[in-house]
Amino acid sequence: MKIINDILKSEKTIFQLIRYGFVGGVAFVADYLTLYLLTDVAGVNYLWSAAIAFIIGLIVNYILSNLIVFTTHRLKKRWVEFMVFAIIGVIGLGLNELIMYCSSDLLGLHYMVSKLISTVIVFFWNFFARKLTLFNK
C-alpha cells in the first residue's frame, strides 16, 4: 500500500515519471487517435495531422500534469506557466516533426511507426524540460 501511496503522492522524480507516463499515455491516445482520424479518415497530410494532433495532446498533457503529476509550481501565474509548458511542447513538436520526417520520408517507415519512435524520444524531453523549468522547488 505504501508503494501505491508513494506513486500517487510523492514528489520524487521516479514517482513523478511514473505518473507522467500515465498522463503521457492518455495524451498519446488523444494525439495518436487525432493523427489517425485526420490522416486516414479526413485525408489531411500526415505532417499537418501530426502538428494538430500534437497540440491536442499538449493540452491534455498540461491539464492532467497539473492534476496528477506535479504539485510544486515555480510560476504563480498559470497563463505564464502554460506558455512555458507550450514552448517546451513546441520544441517537442519540432522534434516530433523532424523524427517523423526522417523516419517516414528518408527511411521509408510507415508514419504510424515513425510516431511511436518520436513519442518515446519526445516523452523524455518533455518530462525533464518541464520538471526542471516549471515544476521544481
Protein backbone atom coordinates (compact mmCIF):
# COMPACT_ATOMS: atom_id res chain seq x y z
CA MET A 1 0.00 0.00 0.00
CA LYS A 2 2.89 2.37 0.75
CA ILE A 3 4.26 1.96 -2.77
CA ILE A 4 0.89 2.91 -4.26
CA ASN A 5 0.69 5.93 -1.98
CA ASP A 6 4.24 6.93 -2.97
CA ILE A 7 3.39 6.61 -6.66
CA LEU A 8 0.28 8.73 -6.24
CA LYS A 9 1.62 11.44 -3.91
CA SER A 10 5.42 11.57 -3.85
CA GLU A 11 7.42 14.41 -5.40
CA LYS A 12 10.35 12.07 -6.03
CA THR A 13 11.33 12.19 -9.68
CA ILE A 14 10.88 8.46 -10.24
CA PHE A 15 7.28 8.56 -9.00
CA GLN A 16 6.54 11.72 -10.96
CA LEU A 17 7.96 9.98 -14.02
CA ILE A 18 5.61 7.04 -13.44
CA ARG A 19 2.62 9.38 -13.11
CA TYR A 20 3.83 11.37 -16.13
CA GLY A 21 3.95 8.09 -18.02
CA PHE A 22 0.27 7.57 -17.26
CA VAL A 23 -0.56 11.16 -18.21
CA GLY A 24 1.59 10.84 -21.30
CA GLY A 25 -0.28 7.67 -22.21
CA VAL A 26 -3.63 9.43 -22.07
CA ALA A 27 -2.24 12.39 -24.04
CA PHE A 28 -0.68 9.95 -26.51
CA VAL A 29 -4.04 8.28 -27.13
CA ALA A 30 -5.60 11.69 -27.84
CA ASP A 31 -2.64 12.58 -30.10
CA TYR A 32 -2.43 9.23 -31.92
CA LEU A 33 -6.18 8.95 -32.45
CA THR A 34 -6.34 12.50 -33.81
CA LEU A 35 -3.39 11.77 -36.11
CA TYR A 36 -5.13 8.67 -37.46
CA LEU A 37 -8.52 10.34 -37.89
CA LEU A 38 -7.14 13.43 -39.61
CA THR A 39 -4.80 11.48 -41.90
CA ASP A 40 -6.69 8.30 -42.77
CA VAL A 41 -10.28 9.46 -42.37
CA ALA A 42 -10.13 13.17 -43.30
CA GLY A 43 -7.26 12.88 -45.80
CA VAL A 44 -5.07 15.58 -44.25
CA ASN A 45 -1.31 15.34 -44.94
CA TYR A 46 0.36 13.36 -42.16
CA LEU A 47 2.72 16.20 -41.17
CA TRP A 48 -0.18 18.65 -40.75
CA SER A 49 -2.16 15.99 -38.95
CA ALA A 50 0.79 15.32 -36.64
CA ALA A 51 1.05 19.02 -35.74
CA ILE A 52 -2.65 19.34 -34.93
CA ALA A 53 -2.65 16.05 -33.02
CA PHE A 54 0.42 17.11 -31.06
CA ILE A 55 -1.31 20.33 -29.95
CA ILE A 56 -4.33 18.39 -28.74
CA GLY A 57 -2.02 16.03 -26.85
CA LEU A 58 -0.23 19.07 -25.36
CA ILE A 59 -3.44 20.49 -23.93
CA VAL A 60 -4.49 17.12 -22.47
CA ASN A 61 -0.98 16.70 -21.02
CA TYR A 62 -0.96 20.14 -19.37
CA ILE A 63 -4.32 19.66 -17.68
CA LEU A 64 -3.51 16.17 -16.42
CA SER A 65 0.06 17.08 -15.41
CA ASN A 66 -1.32 19.77 -13.14
CA LEU A 67 -3.94 17.46 -11.69
CA ILE A 68 -1.88 14.28 -11.29
CA VAL A 69 1.88 14.73 -11.70
CA PHE A 70 3.29 17.99 -10.39
CA THR A 71 2.27 19.73 -7.16
CA THR A 72 5.10 22.26 -6.96
CA HIS A 73 4.86 25.25 -9.25
CA ARG A 74 7.65 27.79 -9.80
CA LEU A 75 5.46 30.32 -11.54
CA LYS A 76 2.49 31.92 -9.83
CA LYS A 77 0.61 32.90 -12.98
CA ARG A 78 -0.93 29.88 -14.65
CA TRP A 79 -1.08 31.52 -18.09
CA VAL A 80 2.68 32.14 -17.96
CA GLU A 81 3.19 28.56 -16.80
CA PHE A 82 1.10 27.29 -19.70
CA MET A 83 3.08 29.44 -22.15
CA VAL A 84 6.39 27.95 -20.95
CA PHE A 85 4.79 24.49 -20.94
CA ALA A 86 3.67 25.14 -24.52
CA ILE A 87 7.10 26.44 -25.62
CA ILE A 88 8.65 23.22 -24.35
CA GLY A 89 5.89 21.40 -26.21
CA VAL A 90 6.60 23.34 -29.40
CA ILE A 91 10.24 22.30 -29.17
CA GLY A 92 8.92 18.76 -28.69
CA LEU A 93 6.69 19.30 -31.73
CA GLY A 94 9.75 20.28 -33.75
CA LEU A 95 11.49 17.11 -32.60
CA ASN A 96 8.34 15.15 -33.41
CA GLU A 97 8.12 16.54 -36.94
CA LEU A 98 11.84 16.07 -37.58
CA ILE A 99 11.81 12.49 -36.34
CA MET A 100 8.65 11.67 -38.30
CA TYR A 101 10.03 13.23 -41.49
CA CYS A 102 13.38 11.43 -41.18
CA SER A 103 11.76 8.13 -40.26
CA SER A 104 8.99 8.21 -42.88
CA ASP A 105 10.36 10.18 -45.82
CA LEU A 106 14.03 9.29 -45.54
CA LEU A 107 13.93 5.79 -44.03
CA GLY A 108 10.60 4.72 -45.52
CA LEU A 109 8.88 3.73 -42.27
CA HIS A 110 5.09 3.95 -42.04
CA TYR A 111 4.05 7.24 -40.43
CA MET A 112 2.40 5.44 -37.50
CA VAL A 113 5.67 3.61 -36.72
CA SER A 114 7.52 6.92 -37.01
CA LYS A 115 5.08 8.39 -34.50
CA LEU A 116 5.85 5.62 -31.99
CA ILE A 117 9.59 6.31 -32.25
CA SER A 118 9.02 10.03 -31.93
CA THR A 119 6.74 9.60 -28.92
CA VAL A 120 9.40 7.85 -26.84
CA ILE A 121 12.05 10.49 -27.52
CA VAL A 122 9.74 13.47 -27.08
CA PHE A 123 8.27 11.98 -23.88
CA PHE A 124 11.62 12.20 -22.08
CA TRP A 125 12.38 15.65 -23.49
CA ASN A 126 9.01 16.99 -22.29
CA PHE A 127 9.16 15.45 -18.82
CA PHE A 128 12.64 16.60 -17.87
CA ALA A 129 12.38 20.02 -19.51
CA ARG A 130 9.07 20.72 -17.75
CA LYS A 131 10.18 19.34 -14.41
CA LEU A 132 13.38 21.38 -14.40
CA THR A 133 11.86 24.65 -15.62
CA LEU A 134 8.34 24.66 -14.19
CA PHE A 135 7.66 22.08 -11.54
CA ASN A 136 10.71 22.02 -9.33
CA LYS A 137 11.48 23.63 -5.99
